[in-house]
Amino acid sequence: MKTILIFVSTLDGKITKWGDPMIRSWSSQDDQDYFDAIWNDTRIIIMGSGTFRPDPVKPDSKHLFLVLTKHPDKFKSYEVPGQLEFTNESPLHLIERIKEGLEKKILIVGGAQIATAFLREQLIDELWLTFEPKIFGMGAGIVISEKLDIKLNLISCDRVNEIGTLMTKYKVLRNEREMNIK
Ligand SMILES: NC(=O)c1ccc[n+]([C@@H]2O[C@H](COP(=O)([O-])OP(=O)(O)OC[C@H]3O[C@@H](n4cnc5c(N)ncnc54)[C@H](OP(=O)(O)O)[C@@H]3O)[C@@H](O)[C@H]2O)c1
């Protein structure tokens, strides 16, 4: 099973424009189409409550959305068992539980707190990062401010439009042998 962390970012590493949660107000149509295709093709999608709250996902029978929150009770009214669930499980426990199924890949769609928690625990296999050729100066980053030391290798980088939106895929290096590739 592959765990994929996916984000769209500016060149200065911002995943929100000055804190505004509405990402589609600035991401390219190409990225939105790409994201929608991946979203439709993945059954299990994990996000933090900070990503869920501003734009709650609509449950459907093709997905199991798992939203991390310290207070699952607060979200009871949204819950649809098997489709939209809220959990206070640790990232490690959650991934171990999902691994017991037959899932080929799972998608972690942010935000920064959740990305940091999964990266810290070495639970991410690949980072799929779209770079939009923009600079916002202020806004959230792909991780929160803490000491991390994560090494990655570029798998692919595709220019997808005139303005130069880049769609990249990185493998997260997790063991000694991989690290020695440098
Ligand atoms: N550009 C992009 O690709 C992209 C993608 C996703 C999100 N975003 C943006 O990022 C922003 C949200 O990011 P964020 O960092 O503020 O929030 P987030 O990572 O989506 O969610 C943070 C929340 O997750 C819960 N949480 C964190 N760690 C947990 C743990 N170990 N166990 C259980 N629950 C845990 C807490 O919820 P409770 O407070 O409920 O306990 C916490 O407040 C939004 O503005 C969104 O639009 C951008």
Coordinates of N, CA, C and O and ligand atoms in Angstrom, one line a residue:
M1 N 0.8 -1.2 0.0 CA 0.0 0.0 0.0 C 0.9 1.3 0.0 O 1.8 1.3 0.7
K2 N 0.5 2.2 -0.9 CA 1.3 3.4 -1.0 C 0.5 4.6 -0.3 O -0.6 4.8 -0.6
T3 N 1.2 5.3 0.5 CA 0.6 6.5 1.1 C 1.1 7.7 0.4 O 2.4 8.0 0.4
I4 N 0.2 8.5 -0.1 CA 0.6 9.7 -0.9 C 0.1 11.0 -0.3 O -1.1 11.1 0.1
L5 N 1.0 11.9 -0.1 CA 0.7 13.2 0.4 C 0.6 14.1 -0.8 O 1.6 14.2 -1.6
I6 N -0.5 14.9 -0.9 CA -0.6 15.7 -2.1 C -1.0 17.2 -1.7 O -1.8 17.4 -0.8
F7 N -0.3 18.1 -2.4 CA -0.5 19.5 -2.2 C -0.3 20.3 -3.4 O 0.4 19.9 -4.3
V8 N -0.9 21.5 -3.5 CA -0.6 22.5 -4.5 C 0.0 23.6 -3.7 O -0.5 24.0 -2.7
S9 N 1.2 24.1 -4.2 CA 1.9 25.1 -3.5 C 2.4 26.2 -4.5 O 2.5 26.0 -5.7
T10 N 2.7 27.4 -3.9 CA 3.3 28.5 -4.7 C 4.8 28.2 -4.7 O 5.3 27.3 -4.0
L11 N 5.6 29.0 -5.5 CA 7.0 28.8 -5.5 C 7.6 29.2 -4.2 O 8.7 28.7 -3.8
D12 N 7.0 30.0 -3.3 CA 7.5 30.3 -2.0 C 6.9 29.3 -0.9 O 6.9 29.6 0.2
G13 N 6.4 28.2 -1.4 CA 6.0 27.1 -0.5 C 4.7 27.4 0.3 O 4.5 26.8 1.4
K14 N 3.8 28.3 -0.2 CA 2.6 28.6 0.5 C 1.5 27.7 -0.1 O 1.3 27.6 -1.3
I15 N 0.7 27.1 0.8 CA -0.5 26.2 0.3 C -1.8 27.0 0.6 O -2.8 26.4 0.3
T16 N -1.7 28.2 1.2 CA -2.9 29.0 1.2 C -2.5 30.4 0.8 O -1.3 30.8 1.0
K17 N -3.4 31.2 0.2 CA -3.1 32.6 -0.1 C -3.5 33.4 1.1 O -4.6 33.6 1.5
W18 N -2.4 33.8 1.9 CA -2.6 34.7 3.0 C -3.5 34.0 4.1 O -4.2 34.7 4.9
G19 N -3.6 32.7 4.1 CA -4.5 32.0 5.1 C -5.9 31.7 4.6 O -6.6 31.0 5.3
D20 N -6.3 32.2 3.4 CA -7.6 31.9 2.9 C -7.7 30.4 2.5 O -6.8 29.9 1.7
P21 N -8.6 29.6 3.1 CA -8.7 28.2 2.8 C -9.1 27.8 1.4 O -9.0 26.7 1.0
M22 N -9.6 28.8 0.6 CA -10.2 28.5 -0.7 C -9.0 28.4 -1.8 O -8.6 29.3 -2.4
I23 N -8.5 27.2 -1.9 CA -7.3 26.9 -2.7 C -7.7 27.1 -4.2 O -6.8 27.6 -5.0
R24 N -8.9 26.8 -4.6 CA -9.2 26.8 -6.0 C -9.3 28.3 -6.5 O -9.5 28.5 -7.7
S25 N -9.3 29.2 -5.7 CA -9.3 30.6 -6.1 C -8.0 31.0 -6.8 O -7.9 32.0 -7.5
W26 N -6.9 30.2 -6.5 CA -5.6 30.6 -7.1 C -4.9 29.4 -7.8 O -3.9 29.6 -8.6
S27 N -5.3 28.2 -7.6 CA -4.6 27.0 -8.3 C -5.1 27.0 -9.8 O -6.2 27.4 -10.1
S28 N -4.3 26.4 -10.6 CA -4.6 26.4 -12.1 C -5.7 25.4 -12.3 O -5.9 24.4 -11.6
Q29 N -6.4 25.5 -13.5 CA -7.4 24.6 -13.9 C -6.8 23.2 -14.1 O -7.3 22.2 -13.7
D30 N -5.5 23.2 -14.6 CA -4.8 21.9 -14.8 C -4.6 21.2 -13.4 O -4.8 20.0 -13.4
D31 N -4.3 21.9 -12.4 CA -4.1 21.3 -11.1 C -5.4 20.8 -10.6 O -5.5 19.7 -10.0
Q32 N -6.5 21.6 -10.7 CA -7.8 21.2 -10.2 C -8.2 19.9 -10.9 O -8.8 19.0 -10.3
D33 N -8.0 19.8 -12.2 CA -8.4 18.6 -13.0 C -7.6 17.4 -12.5 O -8.1 16.3 -12.4
Y34 N -6.3 17.6 -12.4 CA -5.4 16.6 -11.9 C -5.8 16.0 -10.5 O -6.0 14.8 -10.3
F35 N -6.1 17.0 -9.6 CA -6.5 16.6 -8.3 C -7.8 15.9 -8.3 O -7.9 14.8 -7.6
D36 N -8.7 16.4 -9.0 CA -10.1 15.7 -9.1 C -9.9 14.3 -9.6 O -10.6 13.4 -9.1
A37 N -9.1 14.1 -10.6 CA -8.9 12.7 -11.2 C -8.3 11.8 -10.1 O -8.7 10.6 -10.0
I38 N -7.3 12.3 -9.4 CA -6.7 11.4 -8.3 C -7.7 11.2 -7.2 O -7.8 10.0 -6.7
W39 N -8.4 12.2 -6.8 CA -9.4 12.1 -5.8 C -10.5 11.0 -6.2 O -10.8 10.2 -5.4
N40 N -10.9 11.1 -7.4 CA -12.0 10.1 -7.9 C -11.4 8.7 -8.0 O -12.2 7.7 -7.9
D41 N -10.1 8.6 -8.1 CA -9.5 7.3 -8.3 C -9.0 6.6 -7.0 O -8.4 5.6 -7.0
T42 N -9.2 7.3 -5.8 CA -8.7 6.8 -4.6 C -9.9 6.6 -3.6 O -10.7 7.5 -3.4
R43 N -9.9 5.5 -2.9 CA -11.1 5.2 -2.0 C -10.9 5.9 -0.7 O -11.7 6.6 -0.2
I44 N -9.7 5.7 -0.1 CA -9.5 6.2 1.3 C -8.7 7.5 1.2 O -7.6 7.6 0.7
I45 N -9.3 8.6 1.7 CA -8.8 9.9 1.7 C -8.7 10.5 3.1 O -9.8 10.5 3.8
I46 N -7.6 10.9 3.6 CA -7.4 11.3 5.0 C -7.1 12.8 4.9 O -6.4 13.3 4.1
M47 N -7.7 13.5 5.9 CA -7.5 15.0 6.0 C -7.6 15.4 7.5 O -8.2 14.6 8.3
G48 N -7.1 16.6 7.8 CA -7.3 17.1 9.2 C -8.6 17.9 9.2 O -9.1 18.3 8.2
S49 N -9.0 18.1 10.5 CA -10.3 18.9 10.6 C -10.2 20.3 10.1 O -11.1 20.9 9.7
G50 N -8.9 20.8 10.1 CA -8.7 22.2 9.6 C -8.9 22.3 8.1 O -9.2 23.4 7.6
T51 N -8.8 21.2 7.4 CA -9.0 21.1 5.9 C -10.5 20.8 5.7 O -11.1 21.3 4.8
F52 N -11.1 20.0 6.6 CA -12.5 19.6 6.4 C -13.4 20.8 6.7 O -14.3 21.0 5.9
R53 N -13.2 21.5 7.8 CA -14.1 22.5 8.2 C -14.5 23.6 7.2 O -15.7 23.8 7.0
P54 N -13.5 24.2 6.5 CA -14.0 25.3 5.6 C -14.8 24.8 4.4 O -15.5 25.6 3.8
D55 N -14.6 23.5 4.0 CA -15.2 23.1 2.8 C -15.6 21.6 3.0 O -14.9 20.7 2.4
P56 N -16.6 21.3 3.9 CA -16.8 19.9 4.2 C -17.1 19.0 3.0 O -17.9 19.3 2.1
V57 N -16.4 17.8 2.9 CA -16.6 16.9 1.8 C -18.0 16.3 1.9 O -18.5 16.1 3.1
K58 N -18.6 16.0 0.8 CA -19.9 15.3 0.8 C -19.6 13.8 0.7 O -18.9 13.3 -0.2
P59 N -20.1 13.0 1.7 CA -19.9 11.6 1.7 C -20.5 10.9 0.5 O -21.5 11.4 0.0
D60 N -19.8 9.9 0.0 CA -20.4 9.1 -1.1 C -19.9 7.7 -1.0 O -18.9 7.4 -0.3
S61 N -20.6 6.8 -1.8 CA -20.3 5.4 -1.6 C -18.9 4.9 -2.2 O -18.5 3.8 -1.9
K62 N -18.3 5.8 -3.0 CA -17.0 5.4 -3.6 C -15.8 5.7 -2.7 O -14.7 5.3 -3.0
H63 N -16.1 6.5 -1.6 CA -14.9 6.9 -0.7 C -15.1 6.6 0.7 O -16.3 6.5 1.2
L64 N -14.0 6.5 1.4 CA -14.0 6.5 2.9 C -13.2 7.7 3.2 O -11.9 7.7 3.1
F65 N -13.8 8.8 3.7 CA -13.1 10.0 4.1 C -12.8 9.8 5.6 O -13.7 9.6 6.4
L66 N -11.5 10.0 6.0 CA -11.2 9.9 7.4 C -10.6 11.2 7.8 O -9.6 11.7 7.3
V67 N -11.3 11.9 8.8 CA -10.9 13.2 9.2 C -10.3 13.1 10.6 O -11.0 12.6 11.6
L68 N -9.1 13.6 10.8 CA -8.4 13.5 12.1 C -8.8 14.7 12.9 O -8.7 15.9 12.4
T69 N -9.2 14.5 14.1 CA -9.6 15.5 15.1 C -9.4 15.0 16.5 O -9.6 13.8 16.7
K70 N -9.0 15.8 17.4 CA -8.9 15.4 18.8 C -10.3 15.3 19.4 O -10.5 14.8 20.5
H71 N -11.3 15.8 18.7 CA -12.7 15.9 19.2 C -13.7 15.3 18.3 O -14.6 16.0 17.7
P72 N -13.7 14.0 18.0 CA -14.6 13.4 17.0 C -16.1 13.6 17.4 O -16.9 13.8 16.4
D73 N -16.4 13.8 18.7 CA -17.8 14.0 19.0 C -18.4 15.3 18.4 O -19.6 15.3 18.2
K74 N -17.5 16.3 18.2 CA -18.0 17.6 17.7 C -18.5 17.4 16.3 O -19.2 18.3 15.8
F75 N -18.1 16.3 15.6 CA -18.4 16.2 14.2 C -19.5 15.1 13.9 O -19.7 14.7 12.8
K76 N -20.2 14.7 15.0 CA -21.2 13.6 14.9 C -22.2 13.8 13.9 O -22.6 12.9 13.2
S77 N -22.6 15.1 13.7 CA -23.7 15.4 12.8 C -23.3 15.1 11.3 O -24.1 15.0 10.4
Y78 N -22.0 15.2 11.1 CA -21.5 14.9 9.7 C -21.3 13.5 9.4 O -21.2 13.1 8.2
E79 N -21.2 12.6 10.4 CA -20.7 11.3 10.3 C -21.6 10.4 9.5 O -22.8 10.4 9.7
V80 N -21.0 9.6 8.5 CA -21.8 8.6 7.8 C -20.8 7.4 7.8 O -19.8 7.3 7.1
P81 N -21.1 6.4 8.7 CA -20.2 5.3 8.9 C -19.9 4.6 7.6 O -20.7 4.4 6.7
G82 N -18.6 4.4 7.4 CA -18.1 3.7 6.1 C -17.8 4.7 5.0 O -17.3 4.3 4.0
Q83 N -18.3 6.0 5.2 CA -18.1 7.0 4.1 C -17.4 8.2 4.6 O -16.5 8.7 4.0
L84 N -17.8 8.7 5.8 CA -17.2 9.9 6.4 C -17.1 9.7 7.9 O -18.1 9.7 8.6
E85 N -15.8 9.5 8.3 CA -15.6 9.2 9.7 C -14.6 10.2 10.3 O -13.7 10.7 9.6
F86 N -14.7 10.4 11.6 CA -13.9 11.3 12.4 C -13.1 10.5 13.4 O -13.8 9.7 14.2
T87 N -11.8 10.7 13.5 CA -11.1 9.9 14.4 C -10.0 10.6 15.1 O -9.4 11.6 14.6
N88 N -9.7 10.1 16.3 CA -8.6 10.7 17.1 C -7.4 9.7 17.2 O -6.6 9.7 18.1
E89 N -7.4 8.7 16.3 CA -6.4 7.7 16.3 C -5.0 8.3 15.9 O -5.0 9.3 15.2
S90 N -4.0 7.7 16.4 CA -2.7 8.3 16.0 C -2.5 8.0 14.5 O -3.0 7.0 14.0
P91 N -1.7 8.8 13.8 CA -1.4 8.5 12.4 C -0.9 7.0 12.2 O -1.3 6.4 11.3
L92 N 0.0 6.6 13.1 CA 0.6 5.2 12.9 C -0.5 4.2 13.0 O -0.6 3.3 12.2
H93 N -1.4 4.3 14.0 CA -2.5 3.4 14.3 C -3.4 3.3 13.1 O -3.9 2.3 12.6
L94 N -3.7 4.5 12.6 CA -4.6 4.7 11.5 C -4.1 3.9 10.2 O -4.8 3.2 9.6
I95 N -2.8 4.2 9.9 CA -2.2 3.6 8.7 C -2.2 2.0 8.9 O -2.5 1.3 8.0
E96 N -1.8 1.6 10.1 CA -1.7 0.2 10.4 C -3.1 -0.5 10.2 O -3.2 -1.6 9.6
R97 N -4.1 0.2 10.6 CA -5.5 -0.3 10.5 C -5.9 -0.4 9.0 O -6.4 -1.4 8.6
I98 N -5.5 0.6 8.3 CA -5.9 0.6 6.8 C -5.1 -0.5 6.1 O -5.7 -1.1 5.2
K99 N -3.9 -0.7 6.5 CA -3.0 -1.7 5.8 C -3.6 -3.1 5.9 O -3.3 -3.9 5.1
E100 N -4.4 -3.3 6.9 CA -5.1 -4.6 7.0 C -6.0 -4.9 5.9 O -6.4 -6.0 5.6
G101 N -6.5 -3.9 5.2 CA -7.4 -4.1 4.1 C -6.6 -4.3 2.8 O -5.4 -4.6 2.8
L102 N -7.3 -4.1 1.6 CA -6.7 -4.4 0.4 C -6.4 -3.1 -0.4 O -6.2 -3.2 -1.7
E103 N -6.3 -2.0 0.3 CA -6.1 -0.8 -0.4 C -4.8 -0.7 -1.1 O -3.7 -1.1 -0.6
K104 N -4.7 -0.2 -2.4 CA -3.5 -0.1 -3.1 C -2.8 1.3 -2.8 O -1.6 1.3 -2.7
K105 N -3.6 2.3 -2.6 CA -3.0 3.6 -2.2 C -4.0 4.4 -1.4 O -5.2 4.1 -1.4
I106 N -3.4 5.2 -0.5 CA -4.3 6.1 0.2 C -3.8 7.5 0.0 O -2.6 7.7 -0.1
L107 N -4.7 8.5 0.1 CA -4.3 9.9 -0.2 C -4.4 10.7 1.1 O -5.5 10.6 1.8
I108 N -3.4 11.5 1.4 CA -3.5 12.4 2.5 C -3.4 13.8 1.9 O -2.5 14.2 1.2
V109 N -4.5 14.5 2.1 CA -4.7 15.8 1.4 C -4.5 17.0 2.3 O -4.9 18.1 1.9
G110 N -3.8 16.8 3.4 CA -3.5 18.0 4.2 C -4.4 18.2 5.4 O -5.2 17.3 5.7
G111 N -4.2 19.3 6.1 CA -3.3 20.4 5.7 C -1.9 20.2 6.4 O -1.5 19.1 6.6
A112 N -1.3 21.3 6.8 CA 0.0 21.3 7.2 C 0.2 20.5 8.5 O 1.2 19.8 8.7
Q113 N -0.7 20.6 9.4 CA -0.6 19.8 10.7 C -0.6 18.3 10.5 O 0.2 17.6 11.1
I114 N -1.5 17.9 9.6 CA -1.6 16.5 9.3 C -0.4 16.0 8.5 O 0.1 14.9 8.8
A115 N 0.0 16.8 7.6 CA 1.2 16.5 6.8 C 2.4 16.3 7.7 O 3.1 15.3 7.6
T116 N 2.5 17.2 8.6 CA 3.7 17.1 9.6 C 3.6 15.9 10.4 O 4.6 15.2 10.6
A117 N 2.4 15.6 10.9 CA 2.2 14.4 11.8 C 2.6 13.1 11.0 O 3.3 12.3 11.6
F118 N 2.2 13.0 9.8 CA 2.5 11.8 9.0 C 3.9 11.7 8.6 O 4.5 10.7 8.6
L119 N 4.5 12.9 8.2 CA 5.9 12.9 7.8 C 6.8 12.6 9.0 O 7.8 11.8 8.9
R120 N 6.5 13.2 10.1 CA 7.3 12.9 11.4 C 7.3 11.5 11.7 O 8.4 11.0 12.1
E121 N 6.2 10.8 11.5 CA 6.2 9.3 11.8 C 6.6 8.4 10.7 O 6.5 7.2 10.7
Q122 N 7.2 9.1 9.6 CA 7.7 8.3 8.5 C 6.6 7.4 7.8 O 6.8 6.3 7.5
L123 N 5.4 8.0 7.7 CA 4.3 7.3 7.2 C 3.9 7.6 5.7 O 3.0 7.1 5.2
I124 N 4.7 8.5 5.1 CA 4.4 8.9 3.7 C 5.4 8.3 2.8 O 6.6 8.3 3.0
D125 N 4.9 7.7 1.7 CA 5.8 7.1 0.7 C 6.1 8.1 -0.4 O 7.3 8.1 -0.8
E126 N 5.1 8.8 -0.8 CA 5.4 9.8 -1.9 C 4.7 11.1 -1.6 O 3.6 11.2 -1.1
L127 N 5.4 12.2 -2.0 CA 4.8 13.5 -2.0 C 4.6 14.0 -3.4 O 5.5 14.0 -4.2
W128 N 3.3 14.3 -3.7 CA 2.9 14.7 -5.1 C 2.6 16.2 -4.9 O 1.6 16.6 -4.3
L129 N 3.5 17.0 -5.4 CA 3.5 18.5 -5.2 C 3.3 19.2 -6.5 O 4.2 19.1 -7.4
T130 N 2.3 20.0 -6.6 CA 2.1 20.9 -7.8 C 2.7 22.3 -7.4 O 2.3 22.8 -6.4
F131 N 3.5 22.8 -8.3 CA 4.0 24.2 -8.0 C 3.3 25.1 -9.0 O 3.5 25.0 -10.2
E132 N 2.6 26.1 -8.5 CA 2.0 27.1 -9.3 C 3.1 28.3 -9.3 O 3.6 28.6 -8.3
P133 N 3.3 28.9 -10.5 CA 4.3 30.0 -10.5 C 3.8 31.3 -9.9 O 3.4 32.2 -10.6
K134 N 3.6 31.3 -8.6 CA 3.1 32.4 -7.9 C 3.9 32.6 -6.6 O 4.4 31.6 -6.1
I135 N 3.9 33.7 -6.0 CA 4.5 34.0 -4.7 C 3.5 34.8 -3.9 O 3.0 35.8 -4.3
F136 N 3.1 34.3 -2.7 CA 2.2 35.0 -1.8 C 2.8 35.6 -0.6 O 2.2 36.5 0.0
G137 N 4.0 35.2 -0.3 CA 4.7 35.8 0.9 C 4.1 35.4 2.2 O 4.8 35.1 3.1
M138 N 2.8 35.4 2.3 CA 2.1 35.0 3.6 C 1.1 33.9 3.3 O 0.5 33.9 2.2
G139 N 1.0 32.9 4.2 CA 0.1 31.8 4.1 C 0.7 30.6 4.7 O 1.9 30.6 5.2
A140 N -0.1 29.5 4.8 CA 0.4 28.3 5.4 C 1.4 27.6 4.5 O 1.4 27.7 3.3
G141 N 2.4 26.9 5.1 CA 3.3 26.0 4.4 C 2.8 24.6 4.3 O 1.8 24.3 4.9
I142 N 3.6 23.7 3.7 CA 3.1 22.3 3.6 C 3.4 21.6 4.9 O 2.8 20.6 5.2
V143 N 4.2 22.2 5.8 CA 4.4 21.6 7.1 C 4.3 22.8 8.1 O 4.6 23.9 7.7
I144 N 4.1 22.4 9.4 CA 4.1 23.5 10.4 C 5.6 23.7 10.8 O 6.5 22.9 10.5
S145 N 5.8 24.7 11.6 CA 7.2 25.0 12.0 C 7.7 24.1 13.1 O 7.3 24.2 14.3
E146 N 8.5 23.2 12.8 CA 9.1 22.3 13.7 C 10.4 21.7 13.1 O 10.5 21.7 11.8
K147 N 11.3 21.1 13.9 CA 12.5 20.5 13.3 C 12.1 19.2 12.6 O 11.7 18.3 13.3
L148 N 12.3 19.2 11.3 CA 12.2 17.9 10.6 C 13.4 17.7 9.7 O 14.1 18.7 9.5
D149 N 13.7 16.5 9.3 CA 14.9 16.3 8.5 C 14.5 15.1 7.5 O 14.9 14.0 7.7
I150 N 13.7 15.5 6.5 CA 13.2 14.5 5.6 C 13.8 14.6 4.2 O 13.9 15.7 3.7
K151 N 14.3 13.5 3.7 CA 15.0 13.5 2.4 C 14.1 12.9 1.4 O 13.4 11.9 1.7
L152 N 14.1 13.5 0.2 CA 13.2 12.9 -0.9 C 14.0 12.8 -2.2 O 15.0 13.5 -2.3
N153 N 13.6 12.0 -3.0 CA 14.1 11.9 -4.4 C 13.1 12.2 -5.4 O 11.9 11.7 -5.3
L154 N 13.4 13.0 -6.4 CA 12.4 13.4 -7.5 C 12.2 12.2 -8.3 O 13.1 11.5 -8.8
I155 N 10.9 11.8 -8.5 CA 10.5 10.7 -9.4 C 10.2 11.3 -10.8 O 10.6 10.8 -11.8
S156 N 9.4 12.4 -10.8 CA 9.0 13.0 -12.1 C 8.7 14.5 -11.9 O 8.3 14.9 -10.8
C157 N 8.8 15.2 -13.0 CA 8.4 16.6 -13.0 C 7.9 17.0 -14.4 O 8.6 16.8 -15.3
D158 N 6.7 17.4 -14.4 CA 6.0 17.7 -15.7 C 5.5 19.1 -15.8 O 4.8 19.6 -14.9
R159 N 5.9 19.8 -16.8 CA 5.4 21.2 -17.1 C 4.0 20.9 -17.8 O 4.0 20.3 -18.8
V160 N 2.9 21.5 -17.3 CA 1.6 21.1 -17.8 C 0.9 22.2 -18.5 O -0.2 22.0 -19.1
N161 N 1.5 23.5 -18.5 CA 0.8 24.6 -19.2 C 1.7 25.7 -19.6 O 2.9 25.6 -19.3
E162 N 1.2 26.7 -20.3 CA 2.0 27.8 -20.7 C 2.7 28.6 -19.6 O 3.8 29.0 -19.8
I163 N 1.9 28.8 -18.5 CA 2.5 29.6 -17.4 C 3.6 28.8 -16.7 O 4.4 29.4 -15.9
G164 N 3.7 27.5 -16.9 CA 4.7 26.8 -16.2 C 4.4 26.1 -14.9 O 5.2 25.9 -14.0
T165 N 3.1 25.7 -14.8 CA 2.7 24.9 -13.6 C 3.5 23.6 -13.7 O 3.5 22.9 -14.7
L166 N 4.1 23.2 -12.6 CA 4.9 22.0 -12.5 C 4.3 21.0 -11.6 O 3.9 21.3 -10.5
M167 N 4.1 19.8 -12.2 CA 3.5 18.7 -11.3 C 4.7 17.7 -11.0 O 5.3 17.1 -11.9
T168 N 5.0 17.6 -9.8 CA 6.1 16.8 -9.4 C 5.7 15.7 -8.5 O 4.6 15.7 -7.8
K169 N 6.5 14.6 -8.5 CA 6.3 13.5 -7.6 C 7.7 13.2 -7.0 O 8.7 13.1 -7.7
Y170 N 7.7 13.1 -5.6 CA 8.9 12.7 -4.9 C 8.7 11.5 -4.1 O 7.6 11.3 -3.5
K171 N 9.7 10.7 -4.0 CA 9.7 9.5 -3.1 C 10.3 10.0 -1.8 O 11.4 10.6 -1.8
V172 N 9.7 9.6 -0.7 CA 10.3 9.9 0.6 C 11.3 8.8 1.0 O 10.9 7.6 0.9
L173 N 12.5 9.2 1.3 CA 13.5 8.2 1.6 C 13.4 7.9 3.1 O 13.4 8.8 3.9
R174 N 13.3 6.6 3.4 CA 13.0 6.2 4.8 C 14.0 5.3 5.5 O 13.9 5.2 6.7
N175 N 14.8 4.6 4.8 CA 15.7 3.8 5.5 C 17.2 4.1 5.1 O 17.5 4.9 4.2
E176 N 18.1 3.5 5.8 CA 19.5 3.8 5.7 C 20.0 3.7 4.2 O 20.7 4.6 3.7
R177 N 19.6 2.6 3.6 CA 20.1 2.4 2.2 C 19.6 3.5 1.3 O 20.3 4.0 0.5
E178 N 18.3 3.8 1.4 CA 17.7 4.9 0.6 C 18.4 6.2 0.8 O 18.7 7.0 0.0
M179 N 18.7 6.5 2.1 CA 19.4 7.7 2.5 C 20.7 7.8 1.8 O 21.2 8.9 1.5
N180 N 21.4 6.7 1.7 CA 22.8 6.7 1.2 C 22.8 7.1 -0.3 O 23.9 7.4 -0.9
I181 N 21.6 7.1 -1.0 CA 21.6 7.5 -2.4 C 22.0 9.0 -2.5 O 22.7 9.3 -3.4
K182 N 21.6 9.7 -1.5 CA 21.9 11.2 -1.4 C 21.7 11.9 -2.7 O 22.5 12.6 -3.3
Ligands
LIG1 N1 -2.9 23.9 -1.0 C1 -3.2 22.7 -0.7 O1 -3.0 21.7 -1.4 C2 -4.0 22.5 0.6 C3 -4.3 21.2 1.0 C4 -5.0 20.9 2.2 C5 -5.3 22.0 3.0 N2 -4.9 23.2 2.6 C6 -5.2 24.4 3.5 O2 -4.6 24.1 4.8 C7 -5.5 24.7 5.8 C8 -5.7 23.7 6.9 O3 -4.5 23.2 7.4 P1 -4.2 23.1 9.0 O4 -2.8 22.8 9.1 O5 -4.7 24.4 9.6 O6 -5.2 22.0 9.4 P2 -5.2 20.4 9.1 O7 -3.8 19.8 9.1 O8 -6.1 20.2 8.0 O9 -6.0 20.0 10.5 C9 -5.5 20.3 11.7 C10 -6.4 19.6 12.8 O10 -6.3 18.2 12.7 C11 -6.5 17.7 14.0 N3 -5.2 17.0 14.3 C12 -4.0 17.4 14.1 N4 -3.1 16.4 14.5 C13 -3.9 15.4 15.0 C14 -3.6 14.1 15.6 N5 -2.3 13.7 15.7 N6 -4.6 13.4 15.9 C15 -5.9 13.8 15.8 N7 -6.2 15.0 15.3 C16 -5.2 15.8 14.9 C17 -6.8 18.8 14.9 O11 -8.2 19.0 14.9 P3 -9.1 19.5 16.1 O12 -8.7 20.9 16.3 O13 -10.5 19.3 15.5 O14 -8.8 18.6 17.2 C18 -6.1 20.0 14.2 O15 -6.7 21.2 14.5 C19 -6.8 25.1 5.2 O16 -6.7 26.5 5.0 C20 -6.7 24.4 3.8 O17 -7.4 25.2 2.8 C21 -4.3 23.5 1.5

